[in-house]
PDB file of C-alpha atoms in Angstrom:
ATOM      1  CA  MET A   1     174.659 125.861  16.459  1.00 39.00           C
ATOM      2  CA  SER A   2     178.315 127.401  16.968  1.00 42.00           C
ATOM      3  CA  GLU A   3     181.439 125.551  16.944  1.00 40.00           C
ATOM      4  CA  SER A   4     182.709 124.287  20.513  1.00 38.00           C
ATOM      5  CA  ALA A   5     186.114 123.196  21.654  1.00 36.00           C
ATOM      6  CA  ASP A   6     185.706 120.095  19.700  1.00 39.00           C
ATOM      7  CA  GLY A   7     184.560 122.002  16.685  1.00 47.00           C
ATOM      8  CA  ASP A   8     187.975 123.621  16.216  1.00 54.00           C
ATOM      9  CA  ALA A   9     188.960 120.504  14.516  1.00 59.00           C
ATOM     10  CA  GLY A  10     186.052 120.531  12.464  1.00 86.00           C
ATOM     11  CA  LEU A  11     187.028 123.937  10.997  1.00 91.00           C
ATOM     12  CA  SER A  12     190.668 122.673  10.736  1.00 92.00           C
ATOM     13  CA  SER A  13     189.377 119.817   8.671  1.00 93.00           C
ATOM     14  CA  LEU A  14     187.302 122.270   6.832  1.00 95.00           C
ATOM     15  CA  ARG A  15     190.252 124.587   6.074  1.00 96.00           C
ATOM     16  CA  THR A  16     192.222 121.653   4.613  1.00 96.00           C
ATOM     17  CA  ILE A  17     189.251 120.687   2.263  1.00 96.00           C
ATOM     18  CA  ALA A  18     189.349 124.394   0.981  1.00 97.00           C
ATOM     19  CA  ASP A  19     192.935 124.021   0.603  1.00 96.00           C
ATOM     20  CA  TYR A  20     192.644 121.094  -1.858  1.00 96.00           C
ATOM     21  CA  GLN A  21     189.595 122.393  -3.575  1.00 96.00           C
ATOM     22  CA  PHE A  22     190.906 125.829  -4.215  1.00 96.00           C
ATOM     23  CA  GLY A  23     194.591 125.603  -3.445  1.00 94.00           C
ATOM     24  CA  ALA A  24     197.082 126.558  -0.552  1.00 93.00           C
ATOM     25  CA  GLY A  25     195.953 129.242   1.738  1.00 95.00           C
ATOM     26  CA  ALA A  26     192.131 129.103   0.608  1.00 96.00           C
ATOM     27  CA  GLY A  27     191.204 127.575   3.869  1.00 97.00           C
ATOM     28  CA  GLU A  28     192.747 130.237   6.141  1.00 97.00           C
ATOM     29  CA  ALA A  29     191.166 132.747   3.974  1.00 97.00           C
ATOM     30  CA  LEU A  30     187.502 131.365   3.818  1.00 97.00           C
ATOM     31  CA  PHE A  31     187.608 130.264   7.519  1.00 97.00           C
ATOM     32  CA  PRO A  32     190.395 132.297   9.468  1.00 96.00           C
ATOM     33  CA  PRO A  33     191.184 130.836  12.726  1.00 93.00           C
ATOM     34  CA  GLU A  34     190.750 134.155  14.547  1.00 94.00           C
ATOM     35  CA  GLU A  35     187.398 134.679  13.321  1.00 94.00           C
ATOM     36  CA  SER A  36     184.381 133.560  15.245  1.00 93.00           C
ATOM     37  CA  LEU A  37     182.519 131.353  12.708  1.00 95.00           C
ATOM     38  CA  THR A  38     179.159 129.508  12.862  1.00 95.00           C
ATOM     39  CA  VAL A  39     178.981 125.843  11.493  1.00 94.00           C
ATOM     40  CA  LYS A  40     175.458 124.698  10.890  1.00 95.00           C
ATOM     41  CA  ARG A  41     175.232 120.770  10.970  1.00 94.00           C
ATOM     42  CA  THR A  42     172.823 118.174   9.906  1.00 92.00           C
ATOM     43  CA  THR A  43     171.121 116.292  12.511  1.00 94.00           C
ATOM     44  CA  SER A  44     173.907 113.617  11.862  1.00 92.00           C
ATOM     45  CA  GLY A  45     176.501 116.245  12.772  1.00 91.00           C
ATOM     46  CA  ARG A  46     177.848 116.639   9.125  1.00 91.00           C
ATOM     47  CA  PRO A  47     179.034 120.297   8.417  1.00 93.00           C
ATOM     48  CA  GLN A  48     176.260 121.893   6.141  1.00 94.00           C
ATOM     49  CA  GLN A  49     177.140 125.694   6.193  1.00 96.00           C
ATOM     50  CA  VAL A  50     179.853 127.942   7.366  1.00 96.00           C
ATOM     51  CA  HIS A  51     178.691 131.467   8.321  1.00 96.00           C
ATOM     52  CA  ALA A  52     180.622 134.552   9.328  1.00 96.00           C
ATOM     53  CA  GLU A  53     178.856 137.740  10.729  1.00 94.00           C
ATOM     54  CA  SER A  54     179.059 139.172   7.143  1.00 93.00           C
ATOM     55  CA  GLY A  55     177.324 136.274   5.557  1.00 94.00           C
ATOM     56  CA  ARG A  56     177.399 132.690   4.160  1.00 96.00           C
ATOM     57  CA  LEU A  57     180.905 131.804   3.355  1.00 97.00           C
ATOM     58  CA  ALA A  58     180.215 128.187   1.867  1.00 97.00           C
ATOM     59  CA  SER A  59     177.946 125.237   2.028  1.00 96.00           C
ATOM     60  CA  PHE A  60     179.411 121.800   2.257  1.00 95.00           C
ATOM     61  CA  GLY A  61     177.957 119.425  -0.085  1.00 92.00           C
ATOM     62  CA  THR A  62     177.319 115.615   0.394  1.00 91.00           C
ATOM     63  CA  ASP A  63     179.906 115.061  -2.174  1.00 92.00           C
ATOM     64  CA  GLY A  64     182.745 116.699   0.211  1.00 92.00           C
ATOM     65  CA  ARG A  65     183.038 119.704  -1.767  1.00 95.00           C
ATOM     66  CA  PHE A  66     182.225 123.355  -1.042  1.00 97.00           C
ATOM     67  CA  THR A  67     179.725 125.534  -3.083  1.00 97.00           C
ATOM     68  CA  LEU A  68     180.788 129.334  -2.524  1.00 97.00           C
ATOM     69  CA  GLY A  69     178.524 131.831  -0.935  1.00 97.00           C
ATOM     70  CA  LEU A  70     179.070 135.606  -1.894  1.00 97.00           C
ATOM     71  CA  GLU A  71     181.083 136.469   1.232  1.00 97.00           C
ATOM     72  CA  GLY A  72     182.921 133.305   0.724  1.00 97.00           C
ATOM     73  CA  GLY A  73     183.980 134.255  -2.945  1.00 97.00           C
ATOM     74  CA  ARG A  74     185.046 137.842  -1.635  1.00 96.00           C
ATOM     75  CA  ARG A  75     187.465 136.338   0.734  1.00 97.00           C
ATOM     76  CA  LEU A  76     188.830 133.775  -2.206  1.00 97.00           C
ATOM     77  CA  ALA A  77     189.048 136.705  -4.686  1.00 96.00           C
ATOM     78  CA  ALA A  78     191.428 138.687  -2.137  1.00 96.00           C
ATOM     79  CA  ALA A  79     193.487 135.532  -1.308  1.00 95.00           C
ATOM     80  CA  LEU A  80     193.864 133.674  -4.495  1.00 95.00           C
ATOM     81  CA  PRO A  81     196.461 135.188  -7.272  1.00 94.00           C
ATOM     82  CA  SER A  82     194.430 136.297 -10.233  1.00 91.00           C
ATOM     83  CA  PRO A  83     193.180 134.487 -12.603  1.00 93.00           C
ATOM     84  CA  SER A  84     192.892 131.429 -10.176  1.00 95.00           C
ATOM     85  CA  TYR A  85     189.446 129.947 -10.233  1.00 97.00           C
ATOM     86  CA  ARG A  86     188.113 132.854 -11.911  1.00 97.00           C
ATOM     87  CA  VAL A  87     186.412 133.871 -15.208  1.00 98.00           C
ATOM     88  CA  VAL A  88     186.917 137.322 -16.368  1.00 97.00           C
ATOM     89  CA  VAL A  89     183.904 139.416 -18.196  1.00 97.00           C
ATOM     90  CA  ASP A  90     183.499 142.938 -19.260  1.00 96.00           C
ATOM     91  CA  ASP A  91     181.193 145.886 -18.900  1.00 96.00           C
ATOM     92  CA  GLU A  92     178.691 144.259 -21.395  1.00 96.00           C
ATOM     93  CA  SER A  93     178.126 141.391 -19.151  1.00 96.00           C
ATOM     94  CA  GLU A  94     178.194 142.860 -15.509  1.00 97.00           C
ATOM     95  CA  PRO A  95     174.840 143.638 -15.226  1.00 97.00           C
ATOM     96  CA  PHE A  96     173.696 140.454 -16.156  1.00 97.00           C
ATOM     97  CA  VAL A  97     175.958 138.379 -14.441  1.00 98.00           C
ATOM     98  CA  ARG A  98     175.295 140.625 -11.272  1.00 97.00           C
ATOM     99  CA  ASP A  99     171.483 139.854 -11.885  1.00 97.00           C
ATOM    100  CA  GLY A 100     172.208 136.112 -11.419  1.00 97.00           C
ATOM    101  CA  LYS A 101     172.106 135.321 -15.398  1.00 98.00           C
ATOM    102  CA  ASN A 102     174.680 132.635 -16.390  1.00 98.00           C
ATOM    103  CA  VAL A 103     177.717 133.538 -18.370  1.00 98.00           C
ATOM    104  CA  PHE A 104     178.439 132.287 -21.917  1.00 97.00           C
ATOM    105  CA  ALA A 105     181.790 131.210 -23.247  1.00 97.00           C
ATOM    106  CA  LYS A 106     181.845 134.039 -25.906  1.00 96.00           C
ATOM    107  CA  PHE A 107     181.596 136.810 -23.476  1.00 96.00           C
ATOM    108  CA  VAL A 108     184.736 135.314 -20.911  1.00 97.00           C
ATOM    109  CA  LEU A 109     187.925 137.362 -21.590  1.00 97.00           C
ATOM    110  CA  GLU A 110     190.002 134.942 -19.354  1.00 96.00           C
ATOM    111  CA  ALA A 111     189.609 131.925 -17.352  1.00 97.00           C
ATOM    112  CA  GLY A 112     192.037 130.435 -14.809  1.00 97.00           C
ATOM    113  CA  ASP A 113     193.837 127.637 -16.444  1.00 96.00           C
ATOM    114  CA  GLU A 114     193.067 124.908 -13.610  1.00 96.00           C
ATOM    115  CA  ILE A 115     189.031 125.495 -14.172  1.00 97.00           C
ATOM    116  CA  ARG A 116     187.548 121.919 -14.842  1.00 97.00           C
ATOM    117  CA  PRO A 117     183.801 121.304 -15.304  1.00 97.00           C
ATOM    118  CA  GLY A 118     182.047 121.253 -11.947  1.00 97.00           C
ATOM    119  CA  ASP A 119     184.593 123.703 -10.369  1.00 97.00           C
ATOM    120  CA  GLU A 120     183.379 126.361  -8.036  1.00 97.00           C
ATOM    121  CA  ILE A 121     184.484 129.538  -9.482  1.00 97.00           C
ATOM    122  CA  LEU A 122     184.333 133.441  -9.124  1.00 98.00           C
ATOM    123  CA  VAL A 123     183.158 135.704 -12.041  1.00 98.00           C
ATOM    124  CA  VAL A 124     185.062 138.924 -11.913  1.00 98.00           C
ATOM    125  CA  HIS A 125     185.203 142.055 -13.904  1.00 97.00           C
ATOM    126  CA  GLU A 126     188.065 142.928 -15.872  1.00 95.00           C
ATOM    127  CA  ARG A 127     188.723 145.623 -13.198  1.00 94.00           C
ATOM    128  CA  GLY A 128     188.942 142.587 -10.581  1.00 93.00           C
ATOM    129  CA  GLU A 129     185.614 143.206  -8.962  1.00 95.00           C
ATOM    130  CA  LEU A 130     183.718 140.094  -7.918  1.00 97.00           C
ATOM    131  CA  LEU A 131     180.480 139.959  -9.544  1.00 98.00           C
ATOM    132  CA  ALA A 132     179.276 136.373  -8.742  1.00 98.00           C
ATOM    133  CA  VAL A 133     179.896 132.966  -7.639  1.00 98.00           C
ATOM    134  CA  GLY A 134     179.009 129.834  -9.485  1.00 98.00           C
ATOM    135  CA  ARG A 135     179.813 126.515 -10.996  1.00 98.00           C
ATOM    136  CA  ALA A 136     181.954 126.207 -14.227  1.00 98.00           C
ATOM    137  CA  GLU A 137     180.125 124.223 -16.876  1.00 98.00           C
ATOM    138  CA  LEU A 138     183.102 124.156 -19.145  1.00 97.00           C
ATOM    139  CA  GLY A 139     186.889 123.512 -18.513  1.00 97.00           C
ATOM    140  CA  ALA A 140     189.085 126.569 -19.007  1.00 97.00           C
ATOM    141  CA  ARG A 141     190.322 125.334 -22.502  1.00 96.00           C
ATOM    142  CA  ALA A 142     186.940 124.963 -23.732  1.00 97.00           C
ATOM    143  CA  ILE A 143     185.745 128.481 -22.462  1.00 96.00           C
ATOM    144  CA  ASP A 144     188.858 129.749 -24.374  1.00 95.00           C
ATOM    145  CA  GLU A 145     188.087 127.834 -27.437  1.00 95.00           C
ATOM    146  CA  PHE A 146     184.330 127.648 -27.446  1.00 95.00           C
ATOM    147  CA  GLU A 147     182.020 130.497 -29.291  1.00 91.00           C
ATOM    148  CA  SER A 148     178.812 129.320 -27.911  1.00 92.00           C
ATOM    149  CA  GLY A 149     177.648 127.384 -24.771  1.00 94.00           C
ATOM    150  CA  MET A 150     177.238 128.155 -20.968  1.00 97.00           C
ATOM    151  CA  ALA A 151     180.691 128.615 -19.378  1.00 98.00           C
ATOM    152  CA  VAL A 152     179.542 129.289 -15.726  1.00 98.00           C
ATOM    153  CA  LYS A 153     176.113 128.693 -13.901  1.00 98.00           C
ATOM    154  CA  ILE A 154     175.669 131.475 -11.786  1.00 98.00           C
ATOM    155  CA  ARG A 155     174.488 130.765  -8.286  1.00 97.00           C
ATOM    156  CA  GLU A 156     174.630 134.016  -6.491  1.00 97.00           C
ATOM    157  CA  GLY A 157     175.062 137.422  -7.879  1.00 97.00           C
ATOM    158  CA  ALA A 158     176.640 140.476  -6.165  1.00 96.00           C
ATOM    159  CA  PRO A 159     174.508 143.704  -6.099  1.00 93.00           C
ATOM    160  CA  ALA A 160     176.280 146.673  -7.598  1.00 87.00           C
ATOM    161  CA  SER A 161     177.602 149.135  -4.963  1.00 75.00           C
ATOM    162  CA  ASP A 162     176.590 152.356  -5.899  1.00 50.00           C
TER     163      ASP A 162
END
């Protein structure tokens, strides 16, 4: 089901929620006004998923927060200043993260200061390339200080572009 005239207001409010969750500008980066997006809704009319032609951007949870799809992660990675909402890993972790394996604190090189447990975040290589999207299990300070423990629960890994 695509957005109609009344749906523009729906996308506008989804942009506002994205700005609140990820910072100013995130809403326009995820859901550009000039792009034709498809909003899939529940039977009650609540937004459930937002898709672009390139793939799933985000799902909208019953808690009022977005969970990112890989395409949404790519858009945020391009729009948000580094290291906002990112954890950075190196070559050693890259193949595992791409394969959907979780990221452990001892392998994180850097974490955005604003990260709190439960936040949607991007996992990027130190070169800046998006490797996966997932949910932070630890806050930024704990990720920096801990030598063990899961830092990020990966939802979707990005296949290597050969």
